[in-house]
Coordinates of C-alpha atoms in Angstrom, one line a residue:
M1 CA -103.2 -35.4 -115.4
K2 CA -105.6 -33.4 -113.3
K3 CA -103.9 -30.5 -111.4
C4 CA -104.7 -28.1 -108.7
L5 CA -106.6 -25.1 -110.1
L6 CA -106.2 -22.0 -108.1
L7 CA -107.0 -18.4 -109.0
I8 CA -104.0 -16.1 -109.3
L9 CA -103.8 -13.0 -107.1
L10 CA -103.9 -10.0 -109.5
L11 CA -100.9 -7.8 -109.4
P12 CA -100.1 -4.4 -111.1
N13 CA -96.9 -3.4 -113.0
L14 CA -95.8 -7.0 -113.6
F15 CA -92.7 -7.6 -115.7
L16 CA -93.8 -7.7 -119.4
A17 CA -90.7 -8.3 -121.5
Q18 CA -91.7 -11.9 -121.9
K19 CA -94.5 -10.8 -124.3
N20 CA -91.9 -10.1 -127.0
K21 CA -91.2 -13.8 -127.3
S22 CA -94.5 -14.6 -128.9
T23 CA -94.7 -15.3 -132.6
T24 CA -97.0 -13.8 -135.2
L25 CA -98.2 -15.4 -138.5
G26 CA -96.4 -15.0 -141.8
K27 CA -93.3 -17.1 -141.2
T28 CA -93.9 -19.7 -144.0
T29 CA -91.5 -19.7 -146.9
L30 CA -91.4 -21.0 -150.5
E31 CA -88.7 -23.5 -149.5
E32 CA -91.1 -25.0 -146.9
L33 CA -93.9 -25.3 -149.5
K34 CA -91.5 -26.9 -152.0
M35 CA -90.4 -29.5 -149.4
E36 CA -91.4 -32.9 -150.7
F37 CA -90.4 -35.0 -147.6
Y38 CA -88.7 -34.6 -144.3
A39 CA -85.1 -35.7 -144.7
K40 CA -84.7 -37.1 -141.2
D41 CA -87.9 -39.2 -141.5
S42 CA -88.9 -39.7 -145.1
S43 CA -91.9 -41.8 -144.2
A44 CA -93.5 -39.0 -142.1
A45 CA -96.9 -37.9 -143.3
A46 CA -96.2 -34.4 -141.8
V47 CA -93.7 -32.5 -139.8
V48 CA -93.9 -29.7 -137.3
L49 CA -91.7 -27.0 -138.7
Y50 CA -91.9 -24.8 -135.6
E51 CA -94.1 -24.5 -132.5
Q52 CA -94.0 -22.6 -129.3
V53 CA -95.9 -21.5 -126.2
N54 CA -95.3 -18.3 -124.3
R55 CA -96.9 -17.7 -120.9
Y56 CA -96.7 -14.2 -119.4
P57 CA -98.8 -11.6 -117.5
D58 CA -101.1 -9.5 -119.7
E59 CA -101.0 -5.8 -118.9
N60 CA -104.2 -5.3 -120.8
N61 CA -106.2 -7.7 -118.7
K62 CA -105.4 -7.0 -115.0
E63 CA -102.1 -8.9 -115.3
I64 CA -104.0 -12.2 -115.7
P65 CA -101.6 -14.7 -117.3
K66 CA -101.8 -14.9 -121.1
I67 CA -100.6 -18.0 -123.0
D68 CA -99.8 -17.5 -126.7
Y69 CA -99.5 -20.5 -128.9
Y70 CA -98.0 -20.7 -132.4
Y71 CA -97.8 -23.7 -134.8
R72 CA -96.5 -24.2 -138.3
I73 CA -96.9 -27.6 -139.9
K74 CA -96.0 -29.1 -143.3
I75 CA -98.4 -31.7 -144.6
F76 CA -97.0 -34.3 -147.1
D77 CA -99.8 -36.9 -147.2
K78 CA -103.5 -36.9 -147.1
S79 CA -103.4 -39.2 -144.1
A80 CA -102.3 -36.2 -142.1
F81 CA -105.1 -33.9 -143.2
D82 CA -106.7 -34.3 -139.7
L83 CA -103.9 -32.1 -138.4
A84 CA -105.9 -29.2 -139.8
D85 CA -108.8 -30.0 -137.5
I86 CA -108.0 -28.0 -134.4
E87 CA -109.7 -28.3 -131.0
I88 CA -108.7 -26.1 -128.1
Y89 CA -109.9 -27.2 -124.6
L90 CA -110.7 -24.5 -122.1
R91 CA -111.4 -24.5 -118.3
E92 CA -114.4 -22.7 -116.9
E93 CA -112.7 -19.3 -116.3
E94 CA -110.4 -19.4 -119.3
K95 CA -111.0 -17.3 -122.5
L96 CA -109.8 -17.8 -126.0
N97 CA -108.5 -14.8 -127.8
S98 CA -107.0 -13.8 -131.2
V99 CA -107.4 -17.0 -133.2
S100 CA -105.7 -16.6 -136.6
A101 CA -104.9 -19.3 -139.2
I102 CA -103.6 -19.5 -142.7
T103 CA -103.3 -22.4 -145.2
Y104 CA -100.4 -21.9 -147.7
N105 CA -100.2 -23.7 -151.1
L106 CA -98.1 -23.5 -154.2
T107 CA -99.8 -22.1 -157.2
E108 CA -99.3 -23.5 -160.7
T109 CA -96.7 -20.7 -161.4
G110 CA -94.7 -21.7 -158.3
S111 CA -95.7 -18.7 -156.1
L112 CA -97.2 -18.8 -152.6
S113 CA -101.0 -18.5 -152.1
K114 CA -102.7 -17.9 -148.8
K115 CA -106.2 -18.9 -147.5
Y116 CA -107.2 -17.3 -144.2
L117 CA -109.5 -18.9 -141.7
S118 CA -112.9 -17.1 -141.4
Q119 CA -113.8 -16.2 -137.8
K120 CA -117.4 -17.5 -138.5
N121 CA -116.0 -21.0 -138.9
I122 CA -114.8 -21.2 -135.2
F123 CA -117.3 -23.2 -133.2
T124 CA -117.9 -23.6 -129.5
L125 CA -118.6 -27.0 -128.0
T126 CA -119.7 -27.7 -124.4
K127 CA -117.8 -30.4 -122.5
E128 CA -118.5 -32.1 -119.1
N129 CA -117.2 -31.1 -115.7
G130 CA -116.9 -27.4 -116.5
W131 CA -114.8 -27.8 -119.6
K132 CA -115.6 -26.3 -123.1
S133 CA -113.7 -26.2 -126.4
K134 CA -113.3 -24.1 -129.5
K135 CA -113.0 -25.9 -132.8
F136 CA -112.0 -24.9 -136.3
T137 CA -110.6 -26.5 -139.5
L138 CA -108.1 -24.7 -141.7
P139 CA -109.3 -24.3 -145.3
E140 CA -108.1 -25.7 -148.6
I141 CA -105.8 -28.5 -147.3
K142 CA -103.8 -30.3 -149.9
E143 CA -100.8 -32.6 -150.0
G144 CA -97.9 -30.2 -149.8
S145 CA -99.8 -27.5 -147.8
V146 CA -98.3 -25.6 -144.9
I147 CA -100.7 -24.7 -142.1
E148 CA -99.9 -21.9 -139.7
Y149 CA -102.1 -20.9 -136.8
T150 CA -101.9 -18.9 -133.5
Y151 CA -104.2 -18.2 -130.6
S152 CA -104.1 -16.9 -127.1
V153 CA -105.7 -18.1 -123.9
S154 CA -106.3 -15.9 -120.8
S155 CA -106.2 -18.2 -117.7
P156 CA -106.6 -17.0 -114.1
Y157 CA -105.2 -20.2 -112.8
L158 CA -101.9 -21.2 -111.2
V159 CA -101.8 -24.4 -113.3
I160 CA -99.2 -24.6 -116.0
D161 CA -100.3 -27.2 -118.5
D162 CA -97.8 -29.9 -119.7
W163 CA -96.0 -29.0 -122.9
H164 CA -95.5 -31.9 -125.2
F165 CA -92.3 -31.7 -127.2
Q166 CA -92.9 -35.0 -128.8
S167 CA -96.0 -36.3 -130.7
D168 CA -97.0 -38.8 -133.4
I169 CA -95.2 -36.7 -136.1
P170 CA -91.6 -35.5 -136.1
K171 CA -90.8 -31.9 -135.1
I172 CA -87.9 -29.7 -136.2
K173 CA -88.2 -27.1 -133.4
S174 CA -90.3 -26.8 -130.2
N175 CA -90.0 -24.1 -127.6
F176 CA -91.6 -23.3 -124.2
H177 CA -91.3 -19.9 -122.6
A178 CA -92.8 -18.7 -119.3
A179 CA -92.5 -15.9 -116.8
V180 CA -93.9 -16.5 -113.3
L181 CA -93.8 -14.6 -110.0
A182 CA -90.9 -15.8 -107.9
N183 CA -93.1 -16.5 -104.9
Y184 CA -94.7 -19.4 -106.8
K185 CA -92.6 -22.5 -106.7
Y186 CA -93.1 -25.4 -109.1
N187 CA -91.7 -28.9 -109.3
I188 CA -90.5 -29.1 -112.9
K189 CA -89.9 -32.4 -114.6
I190 CA -88.7 -33.4 -118.0
N191 CA -90.3 -36.6 -119.1
G192 CA -89.1 -38.9 -121.9
F193 CA -85.7 -40.0 -123.2
K194 CA -84.7 -37.0 -125.3
K195 CA -82.6 -34.3 -123.6
L196 CA -83.4 -30.6 -123.8
D197 CA -81.4 -28.5 -126.4
R198 CA -82.3 -25.3 -124.5
N199 CA -82.7 -25.2 -120.7
N200 CA -82.4 -21.7 -119.3
S201 CA -83.9 -19.9 -116.3
D202 CA -83.3 -16.5 -114.9
V203 CA -84.4 -14.3 -112.0
I204 CA -85.5 -10.8 -112.9
K205 CA -85.3 -8.6 -109.9
E206 CA -87.8 -5.7 -109.3
C207 CA -90.1 -7.0 -112.1
V208 CA -93.1 -6.4 -109.9
Y209 CA -94.1 -3.4 -107.7
V210 CA -97.0 -3.8 -105.3
E211 CA -98.1 -0.6 -103.6
G212 CA -97.6 -0.7 -99.9
I213 CA -95.3 -3.8 -100.1
G214 CA -92.5 -3.0 -102.6
H215 CA -90.7 -4.7 -105.4
G216 CA -90.8 -8.4 -106.2
S217 CA -88.9 -10.8 -108.5
C218 CA -89.9 -13.0 -111.4
I219 CA -88.5 -16.2 -112.8
T220 CA -88.3 -16.8 -116.5
Y221 CA -88.0 -20.2 -118.1
D222 CA -86.8 -21.1 -121.6
F223 CA -86.9 -24.8 -122.7
G224 CA -86.6 -26.2 -126.1
M225 CA -85.9 -29.3 -128.2
D226 CA -84.8 -29.7 -131.8
D227 CA -85.1 -32.5 -134.3
I228 CA -87.6 -34.5 -132.2
P229 CA -88.5 -37.9 -133.7
A230 CA -92.1 -39.1 -133.9
F231 CA -93.1 -41.3 -131.1
E232 CA -93.8 -44.8 -132.5
E233 CA -96.1 -47.0 -130.5
E234 CA -95.5 -50.8 -130.5
D235 CA -96.9 -53.9 -128.8
Y236 CA -96.1 -54.6 -125.2
M237 CA -95.7 -51.1 -123.9
L238 CA -97.3 -49.1 -121.1
S239 CA -99.1 -45.9 -121.9
K240 CA -97.1 -43.6 -124.2
K241 CA -97.7 -40.9 -121.6
N242 CA -94.8 -42.4 -119.7
Y243 CA -92.4 -42.0 -122.6
L244 CA -93.3 -38.9 -124.6
S245 CA -90.8 -36.1 -124.2
K246 CA -92.7 -33.4 -122.4
L247 CA -92.4 -30.7 -119.8
I248 CA -94.4 -31.0 -116.5
F249 CA -95.1 -28.3 -114.0
D250 CA -96.6 -29.1 -110.6
L251 CA -97.3 -26.3 -108.2
K252 CA -95.2 -26.8 -105.1
S253 CA -95.9 -23.7 -102.9
K254 CA -96.9 -20.1 -102.7
T255 CA -95.3 -17.5 -100.4
G256 CA -97.7 -14.7 -99.4
Y257 CA -96.8 -11.1 -98.8
D258 CA -97.0 -11.8 -95.1
G259 CA -94.3 -14.5 -95.5
I260 CA -96.6 -17.4 -94.9
I261 CA -95.9 -20.3 -97.1
T262 CA -98.8 -22.4 -98.5
N263 CA -97.8 -25.9 -99.7
Y264 CA -99.7 -27.6 -102.5
T265 CA -97.5 -30.7 -102.6
T266 CA -97.5 -32.3 -99.2
S267 CA -96.3 -35.4 -97.5
W268 CA -97.8 -38.8 -98.3
K269 CA -99.3 -38.8 -94.8
E270 CA -101.2 -35.7 -95.6
A271 CA -102.1 -37.0 -99.1
D272 CA -103.5 -40.2 -97.5
K273 CA -105.7 -38.0 -95.2
K274 CA -107.0 -36.1 -98.2
L275 CA -107.8 -39.3 -100.1
K276 CA -109.9 -40.5 -97.2
K277 CA -111.6 -37.2 -96.6
Y278 CA -112.3 -36.0 -100.1
F279 CA -112.2 -39.0 -102.4
F280 CA -114.3 -41.6 -100.8
N281 CA -117.4 -39.5 -100.1
N282 CA -117.9 -41.2 -96.7
Q283 CA -118.4 -44.5 -98.5
T284 CA -115.9 -46.5 -96.4
S285 CA -118.2 -46.9 -93.4
K286 CA -121.2 -48.7 -94.8
K287 CA -120.6 -52.1 -93.4
S288 CA -123.8 -52.1 -91.5
F289 CA -125.8 -51.7 -94.7
F290 CA -123.9 -54.6 -96.4
K291 CA -124.3 -56.7 -93.2
K292 CA -128.0 -56.5 -93.8
V293 CA -128.0 -57.3 -97.5
L294 CA -125.4 -60.1 -97.5
P295 CA -127.0 -63.6 -97.2
D296 CA -126.7 -65.1 -93.7
T297 CA -125.4 -68.3 -95.2
I298 CA -122.3 -66.3 -96.2
L299 CA -121.8 -64.3 -93.0
T300 CA -122.1 -67.4 -90.8
K301 CA -119.4 -69.4 -92.6
P302 CA -116.6 -70.2 -90.0
N303 CA -113.8 -70.4 -92.5
A304 CA -112.6 -66.8 -93.3
L305 CA -111.2 -67.6 -96.7
E306 CA -114.3 -69.4 -97.9
R307 CA -116.4 -66.5 -96.4
A308 CA -114.3 -64.0 -98.3
K309 CA -114.5 -66.0 -101.6
D310 CA -118.3 -66.1 -101.2
I311 CA -118.6 -62.4 -100.6
Y312 CA -116.4 -61.7 -103.6
S313 CA -118.5 -63.9 -105.8
F314 CA -121.7 -62.3 -104.4
I315 CA -120.6 -58.8 -105.2
Q316 CA -119.1 -59.9 -108.6
K317 CA -122.4 -61.5 -109.7
H318 CA -124.6 -58.7 -108.2
Y319 CA -123.0 -55.8 -110.1
T320 CA -122.6 -55.0 -113.7
W321 CA -119.7 -52.7 -114.3
N322 CA -120.8 -49.6 -116.2
G323 CA -117.4 -49.1 -117.8
D324 CA -116.2 -46.1 -115.8
N325 CA -113.1 -46.2 -113.7
W326 CA -112.9 -44.7 -110.2
R327 CA -114.5 -41.3 -110.2
N328 CA -113.1 -40.2 -106.9
S329 CA -115.8 -38.5 -104.7
D330 CA -118.8 -39.4 -106.8
A331 CA -119.2 -42.9 -105.3
K332 CA -122.6 -43.8 -103.8
V333 CA -122.6 -47.5 -102.9
K334 CA -126.2 -47.8 -101.6
K335 CA -127.6 -46.4 -104.8
A336 CA -125.3 -48.5 -106.9
F337 CA -126.2 -51.6 -105.0
D338 CA -129.9 -51.0 -105.6
Q339 CA -129.3 -50.3 -109.3
K340 CA -127.0 -53.4 -109.6
S341 CA -124.6 -51.2 -111.6
G342 CA -121.6 -49.0 -110.7
D343 CA -118.2 -47.8 -111.6
V344 CA -115.0 -49.3 -110.3
G345 CA -115.1 -47.3 -107.1
E346 CA -118.7 -48.2 -106.2
I347 CA -118.3 -51.9 -106.9
N348 CA -115.0 -52.3 -105.0
L349 CA -116.1 -50.0 -102.1
S350 CA -119.1 -52.3 -101.8
L351 CA -116.7 -55.3 -101.7
F352 CA -114.6 -53.4 -99.1
N353 CA -117.6 -52.8 -96.8
S354 CA -118.9 -56.3 -97.2
L355 CA -115.6 -57.9 -96.2
M356 CA -115.4 -55.5 -93.2
A357 CA -118.9 -56.6 -92.3
S358 CA -117.7 -60.2 -92.1
N359 CA -114.7 -59.3 -90.0
I360 CA -112.1 -59.7 -92.8
D361 CA -109.0 -57.5 -92.5
V362 CA -109.2 -55.2 -95.5
K363 CA -107.6 -52.0 -96.9
L364 CA -108.2 -49.9 -100.0
V365 CA -105.6 -49.8 -102.7
V366 CA -105.4 -46.9 -105.2
L367 CA -103.5 -47.1 -108.5
S368 CA -103.2 -45.8 -112.0
T369 CA -104.1 -48.1 -114.9
R370 CA -101.7 -49.0 -117.7
N371 CA -103.3 -46.6 -120.2
N372 CA -103.4 -43.8 -117.6
G373 CA -99.7 -43.7 -117.0
L374 CA -97.4 -44.4 -114.1
T375 CA -97.8 -42.5 -110.8
S376 CA -95.0 -40.4 -109.3
K377 CA -93.5 -41.5 -106.0
L378 CA -91.3 -38.4 -105.6
Y379 CA -94.2 -36.3 -104.3
P380 CA -98.0 -36.9 -103.9
V381 CA -100.2 -36.2 -106.9
I382 CA -103.4 -37.8 -105.8
F383 CA -105.2 -37.0 -109.0
D384 CA -103.0 -39.5 -110.8
Y385 CA -105.0 -42.4 -109.5
N386 CA -107.9 -43.6 -111.5
Y387 CA -108.5 -47.2 -110.1
L388 CA -109.4 -48.7 -106.8
I389 CA -109.1 -52.3 -105.6
V390 CA -109.2 -54.1 -102.2
Q391 CA -106.5 -55.8 -100.2
A392 CA -107.7 -58.6 -97.9
V393 CA -105.4 -60.3 -95.4
I394 CA -106.5 -63.8 -94.3
K395 CA -104.3 -65.9 -92.1
D396 CA -101.3 -63.8 -92.9
K397 CA -101.8 -64.3 -96.7
V398 CA -102.4 -61.2 -98.8
Y399 CA -105.0 -61.1 -101.6
Y400 CA -105.8 -58.3 -104.0
L401 CA -109.4 -58.2 -105.2
D402 CA -111.3 -56.5 -108.0
A403 CA -115.0 -57.5 -108.4
T404 CA -115.7 -55.5 -111.5
N405 CA -115.1 -58.4 -114.0
K406 CA -117.3 -61.4 -113.8
F407 CA -114.6 -63.7 -115.2
S408 CA -111.8 -63.0 -112.8
P409 CA -111.2 -65.6 -110.1
F410 CA -110.7 -64.6 -106.5
G411 CA -107.3 -63.0 -105.9
E412 CA -106.6 -62.1 -109.6
I413 CA -106.2 -58.5 -110.4
P414 CA -107.0 -57.2 -114.0
F415 CA -104.2 -56.9 -116.5
K416 CA -104.8 -53.1 -116.7
A417 CA -103.9 -52.8 -113.0
I418 CA -100.4 -54.2 -113.5
N419 CA -98.7 -50.8 -113.8
G420 CA -95.8 -49.9 -111.6
E421 CA -96.7 -49.7 -107.9
A422 CA -100.0 -49.2 -106.1
R423 CA -100.7 -47.3 -102.9
V424 CA -102.2 -49.3 -100.0
L425 CA -104.1 -46.9 -97.8
D426 CA -103.7 -47.5 -94.1
F427 CA -105.7 -44.9 -92.3
K428 CA -104.6 -46.0 -88.9
E429 CA -100.9 -46.6 -89.5
E430 CA -98.8 -45.5 -92.5
S431 CA -99.8 -46.2 -96.1
Y432 CA -97.3 -48.0 -98.3
W433 CA -96.4 -49.1 -101.8
V434 CA -96.9 -52.5 -103.3
K435 CA -96.0 -54.0 -106.7
L436 CA -99.0 -55.9 -108.0
K437 CA -98.5 -59.1 -109.9
P438 CA -100.8 -62.0 -111.1
I439 CA -101.1 -65.0 -108.8
Y440 CA -102.1 -67.5 -111.5
R441 CA -99.7 -68.7 -114.2
T442 CA -100.9 -67.8 -117.6
S443 CA -100.6 -70.7 -120.1
I444 CA -102.2 -72.4 -123.0
N445 CA -101.8 -76.0 -124.2
N446 CA -102.9 -76.9 -127.7
I447 CA -103.1 -80.7 -128.2
V448 CA -103.8 -81.8 -131.8
R449 CA -104.4 -85.3 -133.0
L450 CA -104.9 -85.7 -136.8
K451 CA -105.0 -88.5 -139.4
L452 CA -104.3 -88.0 -143.1
T453 CA -107.1 -89.6 -145.1
E454 CA -106.9 -91.2 -148.5
N455 CA -108.3 -88.1 -150.2
D456 CA -105.4 -86.1 -148.6
D457 CA -107.5 -84.3 -146.1
L458 CA -107.1 -84.4 -142.3
K459 CA -109.5 -85.5 -139.6
G460 CA -109.1 -85.6 -135.9
T461 CA -109.4 -83.7 -132.6
I462 CA -108.1 -80.5 -131.0
A463 CA -108.0 -79.8 -127.2
I464 CA -107.2 -76.4 -125.9
Q465 CA -106.5 -75.8 -122.2
R466 CA -106.1 -72.3 -120.9
S467 CA -105.3 -70.9 -117.4
G468 CA -104.6 -67.4 -116.0
F469 CA -105.3 -64.4 -118.2
Y470 CA -105.7 -66.7 -121.3
A471 CA -108.6 -68.4 -119.6
K472 CA -110.2 -65.2 -118.3
N473 CA -110.0 -63.6 -121.7
Q474 CA -111.5 -66.6 -123.5
R475 CA -114.3 -66.9 -120.9
Q476 CA -115.1 -63.2 -121.5
Y477 CA -115.1 -63.8 -125.2
L478 CA -117.3 -66.9 -125.1
N479 CA -119.9 -65.6 -122.7
P480 CA -122.1 -63.5 -125.1
L481 CA -121.8 -66.0 -128.0
T482 CA -123.9 -68.9 -129.0
E483 CA -122.1 -72.1 -129.7
K484 CA -122.9 -71.7 -133.4
K485 CA -121.5 -68.2 -133.5
H486 CA -118.3 -69.3 -131.7
I487 CA -117.8 -72.2 -134.2
E488 CA -118.3 -69.8 -137.1
N489 CA -115.7 -67.4 -135.7
F490 CA -113.3 -70.3 -135.0
E491 CA -113.6 -71.5 -138.6
D492 CA -113.1 -68.0 -139.9
Q493 CA -109.8 -67.8 -138.0
H494 CA -108.6 -71.2 -139.2
I495 CA -109.0 -71.4 -143.0
N496 CA -109.9 -74.8 -144.4
M497 CA -110.9 -76.1 -141.0
E498 CA -114.5 -77.3 -140.3
V499 CA -115.7 -78.1 -136.8
D500 CA -117.9 -81.2 -136.6
E501 CA -118.3 -81.3 -132.8
Y502 CA -117.6 -78.8 -130.0
K503 CA -117.6 -79.0 -126.2
V504 CA -116.4 -76.6 -123.5
I505 CA -115.5 -77.6 -119.9
N506 CA -115.3 -75.4 -116.8
Q507 CA -116.7 -72.3 -118.5
N508 CA -118.2 -71.0 -115.3
D509 CA -115.7 -72.5 -112.8
L510 CA -113.3 -69.6 -112.6
N511 CA -110.8 -71.4 -110.4
K512 CA -110.2 -74.3 -112.9
K513 CA -108.6 -74.5 -116.3
L514 CA -110.9 -73.7 -119.3
I515 CA -110.9 -76.6 -121.7
E516 CA -112.3 -76.7 -125.2
H517 CA -112.7 -79.8 -127.3
Y518 CA -113.1 -79.8 -131.1
K519 CA -113.7 -82.6 -133.6
V520 CA -112.4 -81.2 -136.9
S521 CA -112.0 -81.8 -140.6
I522 CA -109.2 -79.9 -142.4
H523 CA -109.1 -79.6 -146.2
N524 CA -105.6 -79.8 -147.6
D525 CA -105.1 -78.2 -151.0
N526 CA -101.3 -78.4 -151.0
N527 CA -101.2 -81.6 -153.1
T528 CA -99.2 -81.4 -156.4
F529 CA -97.4 -84.1 -158.5
G530 CA -97.8 -86.8 -155.8
Q531 CA -96.5 -84.5 -153.0
I532 CA -98.3 -83.1 -150.0
T533 CA -97.0 -80.3 -147.9
I534 CA -98.4 -79.6 -144.4
N535 CA -97.6 -76.8 -142.0
P536 CA -97.8 -78.7 -138.7
I537 CA -98.6 -75.7 -136.6
F538 CA -102.4 -75.6 -136.9
L539 CA -103.0 -73.3 -133.9
G540 CA -101.3 -70.3 -132.4
R541 CA -98.7 -69.9 -135.2
L542 CA -96.7 -66.7 -134.9
K543 CA -96.9 -65.0 -138.2
K544 CA -96.0 -61.4 -137.4
N545 CA -93.2 -60.0 -135.3
P546 CA -94.6 -57.5 -132.8
F547 CA -91.2 -55.8 -132.6
K548 CA -90.2 -53.8 -135.7
L549 CA -88.5 -50.6 -134.6
K550 CA -84.9 -50.0 -135.5
E551 CA -84.4 -48.6 -132.0
R552 CA -86.7 -48.7 -128.9
K553 CA -85.8 -46.5 -126.0
Y554 CA -88.6 -47.5 -123.7
P555 CA -88.9 -51.0 -122.1
V556 CA -90.9 -53.9 -123.3
D557 CA -93.6 -54.6 -120.8
F558 CA -95.4 -58.0 -121.2
G559 CA -97.2 -57.4 -117.9
Y560 CA -97.2 -61.1 -116.9
T561 CA -95.2 -64.3 -117.7
R562 CA -96.6 -66.9 -120.0
T563 CA -96.2 -70.3 -121.4
E564 CA -97.6 -71.7 -124.7
N565 CA -97.3 -75.4 -125.5
Y566 CA -98.2 -77.2 -128.7
S567 CA -98.2 -80.9 -129.6
L568 CA -99.3 -82.6 -132.7
A569 CA -99.6 -86.3 -133.5
L570 CA -100.1 -86.8 -137.2
Q571 CA -100.9 -90.3 -138.5
I572 CA -100.0 -90.8 -142.2
P573 CA -101.3 -93.7 -144.3
D574 CA -99.1 -96.5 -145.6
G575 CA -99.1 -95.1 -149.1
Y576 CA -96.9 -92.2 -148.2
T577 CA -93.2 -91.6 -147.3
V578 CA -91.7 -88.7 -145.4
D579 CA -89.6 -86.6 -147.7
Q580 CA -88.9 -83.6 -145.5
L581 CA -89.4 -82.6 -141.8
P582 CA -88.9 -79.2 -140.1
K583 CA -85.6 -78.8 -138.3
D584 CA -85.4 -78.9 -134.5
I585 CA -84.6 -75.6 -132.8
A586 CA -83.9 -74.5 -129.2
I587 CA -83.2 -70.8 -128.5
G588 CA -83.3 -68.7 -125.4
L589 CA -83.3 -65.0 -124.4
P590 CA -80.5 -63.4 -122.3
N591 CA -80.9 -63.2 -118.6
E592 CA -83.2 -66.2 -118.6
G593 CA -85.9 -64.1 -120.1
G594 CA -87.6 -66.8 -122.1
T595 CA -87.1 -69.9 -124.3
Y596 CA -88.4 -71.5 -127.4
T597 CA -88.1 -75.2 -128.4
Y598 CA -89.3 -76.9 -131.5
K599 CA -88.9 -80.6 -132.0
V600 CA -90.1 -83.1 -134.6
M601 CA -89.9 -86.9 -134.5
H602 CA -90.9 -89.6 -136.9
N603 CA -91.7 -93.1 -135.7
G604 CA -93.4 -95.5 -138.0
N605 CA -96.5 -93.8 -139.5
I606 CA -96.7 -91.1 -136.7
I607 CA -95.1 -87.7 -137.0
S608 CA -94.9 -85.9 -133.6
V609 CA -94.3 -82.2 -133.3
F610 CA -93.7 -80.4 -130.0
S611 CA -93.1 -76.7 -129.3
K612 CA -92.9 -74.7 -126.2
F613 CA -92.7 -70.9 -125.9
T614 CA -92.1 -69.1 -122.6
I615 CA -91.7 -65.6 -121.5
N616 CA -90.2 -65.7 -118.0
K617 CA -89.9 -61.9 -117.3
R618 CA -92.5 -59.3 -117.2
I619 CA -90.2 -56.4 -118.3
F620 CA -87.3 -56.3 -120.7
S621 CA -85.0 -53.3 -120.9
N622 CA -84.5 -51.4 -124.1
E623 CA -80.9 -52.9 -124.2
E624 CA -82.6 -56.4 -124.5
Y625 CA -84.9 -55.2 -127.3
F626 CA -82.8 -56.5 -130.2
A627 CA -82.4 -60.0 -128.7
L628 CA -86.2 -60.1 -128.2
K629 CA -86.8 -59.0 -131.8
E630 CA -84.4 -61.7 -133.1
F631 CA -86.0 -64.2 -130.8
Y632 CA -89.4 -63.6 -132.4
N633 CA -87.9 -63.6 -136.0
Q634 CA -86.4 -67.1 -135.4
I635 CA -89.7 -68.4 -134.1
I636 CA -91.6 -67.1 -137.1
N637 CA -89.1 -68.7 -139.5
S638 CA -89.2 -72.0 -137.6
E639 CA -93.0 -72.1 -137.7
K640 CA -93.0 -71.5 -141.5
T641 CA -91.3 -74.8 -142.2
L642 CA -93.3 -77.6 -143.7
I643 CA -93.7 -81.4 -143.6
R644 CA -93.4 -82.8 -147.1
L645 CA -94.9 -86.2 -147.9
K646 CA -94.5 -88.3 -151.1
K647 CA -96.8 -90.9 -152.5
K648 CA -95.1 -94.3 -152.9

């Protein structure tokens, strides 16, 4: 998260007792080196034994805040060796001081050996936008090593960086300490599902003396967690930023010595004004330019919806998205239009201006993408937003538009934009929140017609119909491929299947279902002692449960509802009898969350198989997790069952 970076006013004689909370090297013990695994997570490749940060004014550097960091980590497995590669990011005015690091190993005699980091092995790297970094690697890392390192950063900024109690490896103890002047107020938030084990704050009176003004107070903070489990990512979740246990400080206000209060978190009304003034770079009033470049055949269309669709298609085809999200104030739509390439902001600001030029009622919508994290509604943090789309209102119907993807139909937002609530910016009235959702139902229909031949192979046809996100994703996949390459990929995904003919329908008509036809031959090698076994699910079989955790504390977020249908008509020759068929099954999720049905019928020489899988809710709570996990287990077991035929 980007935060307000403001220089601190330097003050003399600041309270310095907080400095004593910092930790020095030399805490590693033989017991830690002899540890073979972490008892509370035996599968962990490493564990943080102890870590802490301590922020306090530095009396040796004009009272500029100093942040001391300390880490001690046990490494069990070579897969965690990258934990010894340390990179420290620094803002433009920040300085790195006092880097020290030691690798501890056991000797053959069972004693403790130390290998110190050489200062010449600390390297400086230059980053973009005023950032830089220092990088070093601890020496002689082995399985069983303990690494210990400490460093300090001098930072003349009011920003207090987030402190992550939780990470991808477990931690035994993690502490955060800070001392700040009482005239600086912060919004403090604890993110995640684990509660603090230590949560203390105190006011220290007369910790500051400013000549000519008098004494002032300080506030000290002590936060800590123990026995923190590793965060485990899983399918169907939003960004882990939303769920990691961490401490967040956002500057709220500063009270000057004259008593005047400066607010840094303001009302949403003020935030909306700042968004318009500073983040759109005067690019919201370019409709005259786009009125000139848009074809007259579009602008003169009397039907507003058709006019809007044509403008959307024009911008969509004109631009190639450069892969960057909204970069706030850097947008330059005229230059981007000439280059036929732009970021999310430039493309969708061009769409916004073009729709305005054709007298369509439009507004801008800012949001945070799924991998960027949810935005806060409690107080404005305008730097949380990294994406921009357009709202169009035509005959009282609301459409949300994003022209960056050439395969999204009019009115369909990208999957990455389905993330909590978005902010509709109304610069005349009051801005407001909306919850975005898809307007097209996402579904896939697999229709398989096969005949068992005399040599026990299968021949027939496959038709696949897709709509919604399934169609958009498949169009995007097909676009750069030749037909030959697509057939090769299809055959690689479906072992023993050969494609004899292929045809695709509606590939470029985004408003219609995408349909693919295959003529196939399938080699069947499951023929022994006069018996043939066939798994009737030739497409889309669920083989792996995406839900494996013993406990999941965060919700399951599918993003959109979906339906998957499968039908098979299998014709068997007269020389065979049916010995075994899969059993029918019908199961459902609680709270009408979804259903799965599987039905098999045998009539004459035709075996018919039907299955239908639906997810009817976008979000499932963690209380519904075990039902969802079992739901998928039963589907996997059902789709493993076989048809068995015998020769007469």
